[in-house]
Structure formats: structure tokens, C-alpha cells
PDB file of C-alpha atoms in Angstrom:
ATOM      1  CA  UNK X   1     -22.967  11.831  -5.245  1.00 61.00           C
ATOM      2  CA  UNK X   2     -20.830   9.723  -7.609  1.00 90.00           C
ATOM      3  CA  UNK X   3     -17.679  10.999  -5.880  1.00 92.00           C
ATOM      4  CA  UNK X   4     -19.012   9.971  -2.450  1.00 94.00           C
ATOM      5  CA  UNK X   5     -19.886   6.518  -3.791  1.00 95.00           C
ATOM      6  CA  UNK X   6     -16.418   6.213  -5.328  1.00 95.00           C
ATOM      7  CA  UNK X   7     -14.731   7.116  -2.032  1.00 96.00           C
ATOM      8  CA  UNK X   8     -16.870   4.706  -0.006  1.00 97.00           C
ATOM      9  CA  UNK X   9     -16.389   2.007  -2.638  1.00 97.00           C
ATOM     10  CA  UNK X  10     -12.631   2.592  -2.665  1.00 98.00           C
ATOM     11  CA  UNK X  11     -12.483   2.253   1.127  1.00 98.00           C
ATOM     12  CA  UNK X  12     -14.432  -1.021   0.953  1.00 98.00           C
ATOM     13  CA  UNK X  13     -12.192  -2.327  -1.837  1.00 98.00           C
ATOM     14  CA  UNK X  14      -9.186  -1.422   0.297  1.00 97.00           C
ATOM     15  CA  UNK X  15     -10.717  -3.193   3.298  1.00 97.00           C
ATOM     16  CA  UNK X  16     -10.590  -6.600   1.609  1.00 96.00           C
ATOM     17  CA  UNK X  17      -7.454  -8.168   3.104  1.00 94.00           C
ATOM     18  CA  UNK X  18      -5.763 -10.491   0.621  1.00 95.00           C
ATOM     19  CA  UNK X  19      -3.155 -11.566   3.197  1.00 95.00           C
ATOM     20  CA  UNK X  20      -5.881 -12.815   5.532  1.00 94.00           C
ATOM     21  CA  UNK X  21      -7.773 -14.522   2.683  1.00 95.00           C
ATOM     22  CA  UNK X  22      -4.726 -16.221   1.115  1.00 95.00           C
ATOM     23  CA  UNK X  23      -3.387 -17.355   4.488  1.00 95.00           C
ATOM     24  CA  UNK X  24      -6.801 -18.819   5.401  1.00 95.00           C
ATOM     25  CA  UNK X  25      -6.684 -20.835   2.153  1.00 95.00           C
ATOM     26  CA  UNK X  26      -3.515 -22.384   3.615  1.00 94.00           C
ATOM     27  CA  UNK X  27      -5.053 -22.950   7.043  1.00 94.00           C
ATOM     28  CA  UNK X  28      -3.164 -20.087   8.701  1.00 94.00           C
ATOM     29  CA  UNK X  29      -4.317 -16.961  10.541  1.00 93.00           C
ATOM     30  CA  UNK X  30      -1.649 -14.548   9.334  1.00 94.00           C
ATOM     31  CA  UNK X  31      -2.330 -12.221  12.271  1.00 92.00           C
ATOM     32  CA  UNK X  32      -1.226 -14.961  14.677  1.00 92.00           C
ATOM     33  CA  UNK X  33       2.085 -15.928  13.038  1.00 92.00           C
ATOM     34  CA  UNK X  34       5.370 -14.223  12.222  1.00 85.00           C
ATOM     35  CA  UNK X  35       5.186 -10.469  12.736  1.00 84.00           C
ATOM     36  CA  UNK X  36       1.386 -10.627  12.954  1.00 88.00           C
ATOM     37  CA  UNK X  37       1.105  -8.053  10.159  1.00 88.00           C
ATOM     38  CA  UNK X  38      -1.404  -9.014   7.448  1.00 91.00           C
ATOM     39  CA  UNK X  39       0.859  -8.071   4.557  1.00 89.00           C
ATOM     40  CA  UNK X  40       3.010  -9.471   1.769  1.00 90.00           C
ATOM     41  CA  UNK X  41       6.271  -9.671   3.748  1.00 88.00           C
ATOM     42  CA  UNK X  42       4.745 -11.683   6.582  1.00 90.00           C
ATOM     43  CA  UNK X  43       3.039 -14.010   4.100  1.00 93.00           C
ATOM     44  CA  UNK X  44       6.382 -14.456   2.295  1.00 90.00           C
ATOM     45  CA  UNK X  45       8.201 -15.353   5.505  1.00 89.00           C
ATOM     46  CA  UNK X  46       5.378 -17.610   6.683  1.00 92.00           C
ATOM     47  CA  UNK X  47       3.956 -19.271   3.565  1.00 94.00           C
ATOM     48  CA  UNK X  48       6.454 -18.678   0.753  1.00 92.00           C
ATOM     49  CA  UNK X  49       6.724 -16.924  -2.587  1.00 92.00           C
ATOM     50  CA  UNK X  50       3.539 -18.136  -4.310  1.00 95.00           C
ATOM     51  CA  UNK X  51       1.088 -16.998  -1.621  1.00 95.00           C
ATOM     52  CA  UNK X  52       3.075 -13.765  -1.134  1.00 93.00           C
ATOM     53  CA  UNK X  53       2.821 -13.003  -4.870  1.00 94.00           C
ATOM     54  CA  UNK X  54      -0.954 -13.514  -4.722  1.00 97.00           C
ATOM     55  CA  UNK X  55      -1.221 -11.082  -1.802  1.00 96.00           C
ATOM     56  CA  UNK X  56       1.021  -8.502  -3.466  1.00 95.00           C
ATOM     57  CA  UNK X  57      -0.909  -8.539  -6.743  1.00 96.00           C
ATOM     58  CA  UNK X  58      -4.262  -8.384  -4.932  1.00 97.00           C
ATOM     59  CA  UNK X  59      -3.188  -5.462  -2.752  1.00 97.00           C
ATOM     60  CA  UNK X  60      -1.685  -3.660  -5.758  1.00 97.00           C
ATOM     61  CA  UNK X  61      -4.921  -4.047  -7.712  1.00 98.00           C
ATOM     62  CA  UNK X  62      -6.857  -2.469  -4.838  1.00 98.00           C
ATOM     63  CA  UNK X  63      -4.943   0.770  -5.393  1.00 98.00           C
ATOM     64  CA  UNK X  64      -5.366   0.611  -9.171  1.00 98.00           C
ATOM     65  CA  UNK X  65      -9.116  -0.058  -8.929  1.00 98.00           C
ATOM     66  CA  UNK X  66      -9.639   2.680  -6.339  1.00 98.00           C
ATOM     67  CA  UNK X  67      -7.761   5.327  -8.352  1.00 98.00           C
ATOM     68  CA  UNK X  68      -9.728   4.304 -11.451  1.00 97.00           C
ATOM     69  CA  UNK X  69     -12.991   4.669  -9.519  1.00 97.00           C
ATOM     70  CA  UNK X  70     -11.970   8.168  -8.437  1.00 96.00           C
ATOM     71  CA  UNK X  71     -11.028   9.066 -11.997  1.00 96.00           C
ATOM     72  CA  UNK X  72     -14.383   7.926 -13.359  1.00 95.00           C
ATOM     73  CA  UNK X  73     -16.312   9.736 -10.603  1.00 93.00           C
ATOM     74  CA  UNK X  74     -14.298  12.920 -11.081  1.00 88.00           C
ATOM     75  CA  UNK X  75     -13.485  14.685 -14.301  1.00 82.00           C
ATOM     76  CA  UNK X  76     -11.805  11.705 -15.945  1.00 88.00           C
ATOM     77  CA  UNK X  77      -8.283  12.937 -15.118  1.00 90.00           C
ATOM     78  CA  UNK X  78      -6.063  10.074 -13.847  1.00 91.00           C
ATOM     79  CA  UNK X  79      -3.931  12.649 -12.019  1.00 92.00           C
ATOM     80  CA  UNK X  80      -6.954  14.523 -10.695  1.00 93.00           C
ATOM     81  CA  UNK X  81      -7.721  15.036  -7.051  1.00 95.00           C
ATOM     82  CA  UNK X  82     -10.455  12.379  -6.979  1.00 96.00           C
ATOM     83  CA  UNK X  83      -8.101   9.679  -8.275  1.00 97.00           C
ATOM     84  CA  UNK X  84      -5.739  10.365  -5.370  1.00 98.00           C
ATOM     85  CA  UNK X  85      -8.589  10.842  -2.879  1.00 97.00           C
ATOM     86  CA  UNK X  86     -10.010   7.432  -3.798  1.00 98.00           C
ATOM     87  CA  UNK X  87      -6.491   6.010  -3.613  1.00 98.00           C
ATOM     88  CA  UNK X  88      -6.196   7.433  -0.100  1.00 98.00           C
ATOM     89  CA  UNK X  89      -9.545   5.851   0.795  1.00 98.00           C
ATOM     90  CA  UNK X  90      -8.268   2.463  -0.401  1.00 98.00           C
ATOM     91  CA  UNK X  91      -5.026   2.779   1.571  1.00 98.00           C
ATOM     92  CA  UNK X  92      -7.065   3.754   4.652  1.00 98.00           C
ATOM     93  CA  UNK X  93      -9.222   0.679   4.057  1.00 98.00           C
ATOM     94  CA  UNK X  94      -6.134  -1.496   3.754  1.00 97.00           C
ATOM     95  CA  UNK X  95      -4.596  -0.105   6.944  1.00 97.00           C
ATOM     96  CA  UNK X  96      -7.858   0.073   8.908  1.00 97.00           C
ATOM     97  CA  UNK X  97     -10.230  -2.461   7.277  1.00 96.00           C
ATOM     98  CA  UNK X  98     -13.844  -2.459   8.375  1.00 95.00           C
ATOM     99  CA  UNK X  99     -14.026  -6.219   7.689  1.00 90.00           C
ATOM    100  CA  UNK X 100     -11.156  -7.061  10.070  1.00 87.00           C
ATOM    101  CA  UNK X 101     -11.782  -4.922  13.159  1.00 87.00           C
ATOM    102  CA  UNK X 102      -9.691  -2.102  11.665  1.00 92.00           C
ATOM    103  CA  UNK X 103      -6.491  -4.173  11.982  1.00 90.00           C
ATOM    104  CA  UNK X 104      -4.823  -4.140   8.601  1.00 93.00           C
ATOM    105  CA  UNK X 105      -1.504  -3.920   6.803  1.00 93.00           C
ATOM    106  CA  UNK X 106       0.866  -1.069   6.073  1.00 94.00           C
ATOM    107  CA  UNK X 107      -0.467   0.115   2.727  1.00 96.00           C
ATOM    108  CA  UNK X 108       2.673  -0.176   0.595  1.00 95.00           C
ATOM    109  CA  UNK X 109       1.327  -2.371  -2.220  1.00 95.00           C
ATOM    110  CA  UNK X 110      -2.032  -0.561  -2.308  1.00 97.00           C
ATOM    111  CA  UNK X 111      -0.223   2.785  -2.436  1.00 97.00           C
ATOM    112  CA  UNK X 112       1.975   1.402  -5.221  1.00 97.00           C
ATOM    113  CA  UNK X 113      -1.179   0.539  -7.153  1.00 98.00           C
ATOM    114  CA  UNK X 114      -2.332   4.138  -6.854  1.00 98.00           C
ATOM    115  CA  UNK X 115       1.025   5.303  -8.246  1.00 98.00           C
ATOM    116  CA  UNK X 116       0.987   2.791 -11.097  1.00 98.00           C
ATOM    117  CA  UNK X 117      -2.432   4.066 -12.157  1.00 98.00           C
ATOM    118  CA  UNK X 118      -1.815   7.800 -11.737  1.00 98.00           C
ATOM    119  CA  UNK X 119       1.855   8.017 -12.811  1.00 98.00           C
ATOM    120  CA  UNK X 120       2.618   4.744 -14.636  1.00 98.00           C
ATOM    121  CA  UNK X 121       6.227   5.544 -15.586  1.00 98.00           C
ATOM    122  CA  UNK X 122       7.064   6.934 -12.163  1.00 97.00           C
ATOM    123  CA  UNK X 123       5.280   4.027 -10.482  1.00 97.00           C
ATOM    124  CA  UNK X 124       7.301   1.494 -12.503  1.00 97.00           C
ATOM    125  CA  UNK X 125      10.573   3.252 -11.697  1.00 98.00           C
ATOM    126  CA  UNK X 126       9.744   3.323  -7.989  1.00 97.00           C
ATOM    127  CA  UNK X 127       8.700  -0.349  -8.057  1.00 95.00           C
ATOM    128  CA  UNK X 128      11.974  -1.272  -9.758  1.00 96.00           C
ATOM    129  CA  UNK X 129      13.917   0.682  -7.134  1.00 96.00           C
ATOM    130  CA  UNK X 130      11.997  -1.072  -4.339  1.00 94.00           C
ATOM    131  CA  UNK X 131      12.791  -4.457  -5.905  1.00 92.00           C
ATOM    132  CA  UNK X 132      16.483  -3.581  -6.178  1.00 96.00           C
ATOM    133  CA  UNK X 133      16.747  -2.394  -2.566  1.00 93.00           C
ATOM    134  CA  UNK X 134      14.894  -5.430  -1.208  1.00 89.00           C
ATOM    135  CA  UNK X 135      16.861  -7.796  -3.475  1.00 89.00           C
ATOM    136  CA  UNK X 136      20.158  -6.479  -2.164  1.00 92.00           C
ATOM    137  CA  UNK X 137      19.319  -5.634   1.446  1.00 86.00           C
ATOM    138  CA  UNK X 138      16.603  -8.269   2.075  1.00 81.00           C
ATOM    139  CA  UNK X 139      14.627  -5.823   4.255  1.00 84.00           C
ATOM    140  CA  UNK X 140      11.258  -4.880   2.731  1.00 86.00           C
ATOM    141  CA  UNK X 141      10.589  -1.988   5.113  1.00 87.00           C
ATOM    142  CA  UNK X 142      13.799  -0.194   4.093  1.00 90.00           C
ATOM    143  CA  UNK X 143      12.829  -0.450   0.427  1.00 92.00           C
ATOM    144  CA  UNK X 144       9.321   0.755   1.215  1.00 93.00           C
ATOM    145  CA  UNK X 145      10.478   3.781   3.202  1.00 94.00           C
ATOM    146  CA  UNK X 146      13.079   4.817   0.609  1.00 95.00           C
ATOM    147  CA  UNK X 147      10.433   4.656  -2.135  1.00 96.00           C
ATOM    148  CA  UNK X 148       7.965   6.615   0.020  1.00 96.00           C
ATOM    149  CA  UNK X 149      10.551   9.387   0.436  1.00 96.00           C
ATOM    150  CA  UNK X 150      11.086   9.573  -3.332  1.00 98.00           C
ATOM    151  CA  UNK X 151       7.436   9.283  -4.394  1.00 98.00           C
ATOM    152  CA  UNK X 152       6.513  12.982  -4.065  1.00 97.00           C
ATOM    153  CA  UNK X 153       9.438  14.279  -6.162  1.00 98.00           C
ATOM    154  CA  UNK X 154       8.781  11.580  -8.771  1.00 98.00           C
ATOM    155  CA  UNK X 155       5.073  12.464  -8.860  1.00 98.00           C
ATOM    156  CA  UNK X 156       5.940  16.149  -9.264  1.00 98.00           C
ATOM    157  CA  UNK X 157       8.294  15.225 -12.113  1.00 97.00           C
ATOM    158  CA  UNK X 158       5.391  13.318 -13.688  1.00 97.00           C
ATOM    159  CA  UNK X 159       3.137  16.380 -13.569  1.00 96.00           C
ATOM    160  CA  UNK X 160       1.143  15.910 -10.345  1.00 97.00           C
ATOM    161  CA  UNK X 161       0.358  19.283  -8.790  1.00 97.00           C
ATOM    162  CA  UNK X 162      -1.780  21.067  -6.208  1.00 97.00           C
ATOM    163  CA  UNK X 163      -4.316  19.160  -4.120  1.00 96.00           C
ATOM    164  CA  UNK X 164      -3.503  15.917  -5.948  1.00 97.00           C
ATOM    165  CA  UNK X 165       0.098  16.175  -4.709  1.00 97.00           C
ATOM    166  CA  UNK X 166      -1.200  16.962  -1.213  1.00 97.00           C
ATOM    167  CA  UNK X 167      -3.440  13.862  -1.274  1.00 97.00           C
ATOM    168  CA  UNK X 168      -0.469  11.748  -2.332  1.00 98.00           C
ATOM    169  CA  UNK X 169       1.500  13.255   0.538  1.00 98.00           C
ATOM    170  CA  UNK X 170      -1.205  12.130   2.989  1.00 98.00           C
ATOM    171  CA  UNK X 171      -1.066   8.591   1.544  1.00 98.00           C
ATOM    172  CA  UNK X 172       2.711   8.549   2.021  1.00 98.00           C
ATOM    173  CA  UNK X 173       2.499   9.915   5.578  1.00 98.00           C
ATOM    174  CA  UNK X 174      -0.014   7.186   6.447  1.00 98.00           C
ATOM    175  CA  UNK X 175       2.362   4.528   5.112  1.00 97.00           C
ATOM    176  CA  UNK X 176       5.248   5.985   7.164  1.00 96.00           C
ATOM    177  CA  UNK X 177       2.991   6.055  10.257  1.00 97.00           C
ATOM    178  CA  UNK X 178       2.135   2.389   9.735  1.00 95.00           C
ATOM    179  CA  UNK X 179       5.882   1.629   9.610  1.00 93.00           C
ATOM    180  CA  UNK X 180       6.669   3.297  12.937  1.00 93.00           C
ATOM    181  CA  UNK X 181       7.345  -0.092  14.567  1.00 89.00           C
ATOM    182  CA  UNK X 182       9.662  -1.051  11.707  1.00 86.00           C
ATOM    183  CA  UNK X 183      11.505   2.253  12.060  1.00 89.00           C
ATOM    184  CA  UNK X 184      12.012   1.620  15.779  1.00 88.00           C
ATOM    185  CA  UNK X 185      13.329  -1.901  15.052  1.00 85.00           C
ATOM    186  CA  UNK X 186      15.657  -0.564  12.342  1.00 85.00           C
ATOM    187  CA  UNK X 187      17.089   1.965  14.776  1.00 84.00           C
ATOM    188  CA  UNK X 188      17.606  -0.867  17.254  1.00 84.00           C
ATOM    189  CA  UNK X 189      19.133  -3.174  14.646  1.00 76.00           C
ATOM    190  CA  UNK X 190      16.408  -5.808  14.925  1.00 75.00           C
ATOM    191  CA  UNK X 191      14.338  -5.499  11.744  1.00 68.00           C
ATOM    192  CA  UNK X 192      13.263  -8.763  10.086  1.00 70.00           C
ATOM    193  CA  UNK X 193      14.624  -9.829   6.702  1.00 73.00           C
ATOM    194  CA  UNK X 194      12.318 -11.156   3.989  1.00 66.00           C
ATOM    195  CA  UNK X 195      14.365 -14.313   3.391  1.00 56.00           C
TER     196      UNK X 195
END
């Protein structure tokens, strides 16, 4: 029963959309401006660095909190299956939030929070790589997709095995699926830059 509550709770935590909330504080409906995506990059392009940082930290914490909930409900193993299952529930909530008609973001920051909780060293290395790629190339989606491709090998290196690794793979596939429009724009040479 505690596992079910953790999964439902993680989905609800994931469903809280910080991009929508922060943009509303600035009198903006983030789904009606820029790319229309309720995520950090659109907030950065639309409202600037301060609001974007608030969204990023909030979305990151959703993944951390969800993975912690799964750990507590399971056997107390931060790399256990329930930590990743709850992380998946939070990413699902972020991408398909019940509070916003199932129209959410792409799950990158929430997924990063799951990694920072379950594999802290690997999560920090991947975050640093993402920052480097985005700092040089100025295209957040490229950084996100490169990190997604490297996340499974890094997790394996950090000791994640079995069903936990499979759950992480599902999280990563969901993030790639949510970037399908970005991938099409990249192939066409029309992807937006962060600044």
C-alpha cells in the first residue's frame, strides 16, 4: 500500500507545473507565448534568467522528492526499483499533468532530479555536461538529448542494474518522445536557441 501511495504521490508532485506557476506570477500564460512549452527553456526565452532558474530548481526538486518517496516506500535503497518507479511517475506527471489538462513539459529537469538522487556523482557529471553543451551551442534540446543518450551507461557505471535500469530507460525514452518536435526542427535546421 505504501508503494502505491508513493507512486500516486510522485505523479501528483510531478503534475505541479512550476513553469505555469512562475509565469502566472509575471502575468504570462507560458503556454501561449514562445514555443508554448511549459518548461525552463521557454521561460528563459520569454521571462529571463531569474524566473527560468526558479522553474528549473522546482522541476529538479520534483524528481528528487519523487525518488526519495519511492526509496522510503520500498526497501530504503536509493537505487532500488521503487526509487526509479516513483521517478518515472513524477516525469509522467510533469509531461502529462492532471492539473493542466495533461499538457506539460518535456521532463528533462525532473528526470535530472531523479538522477541526482539515485546516482549523485553521475547526475552531477551529466548536469555539468548538459551545461557545457548548452553554454557552447545555445540549444537546450541538443544538450538534453546528448545527456539522455549517456544516462544509461553512466547509471550502469554507478551500479544501477536490473529492473531499476529498465525503469530509468523508460524515463529516458519518455523524454526523447517528448522531444520529437525538437528533433524534427533540428533535422530541418530550425531549432530555437536559448539566448
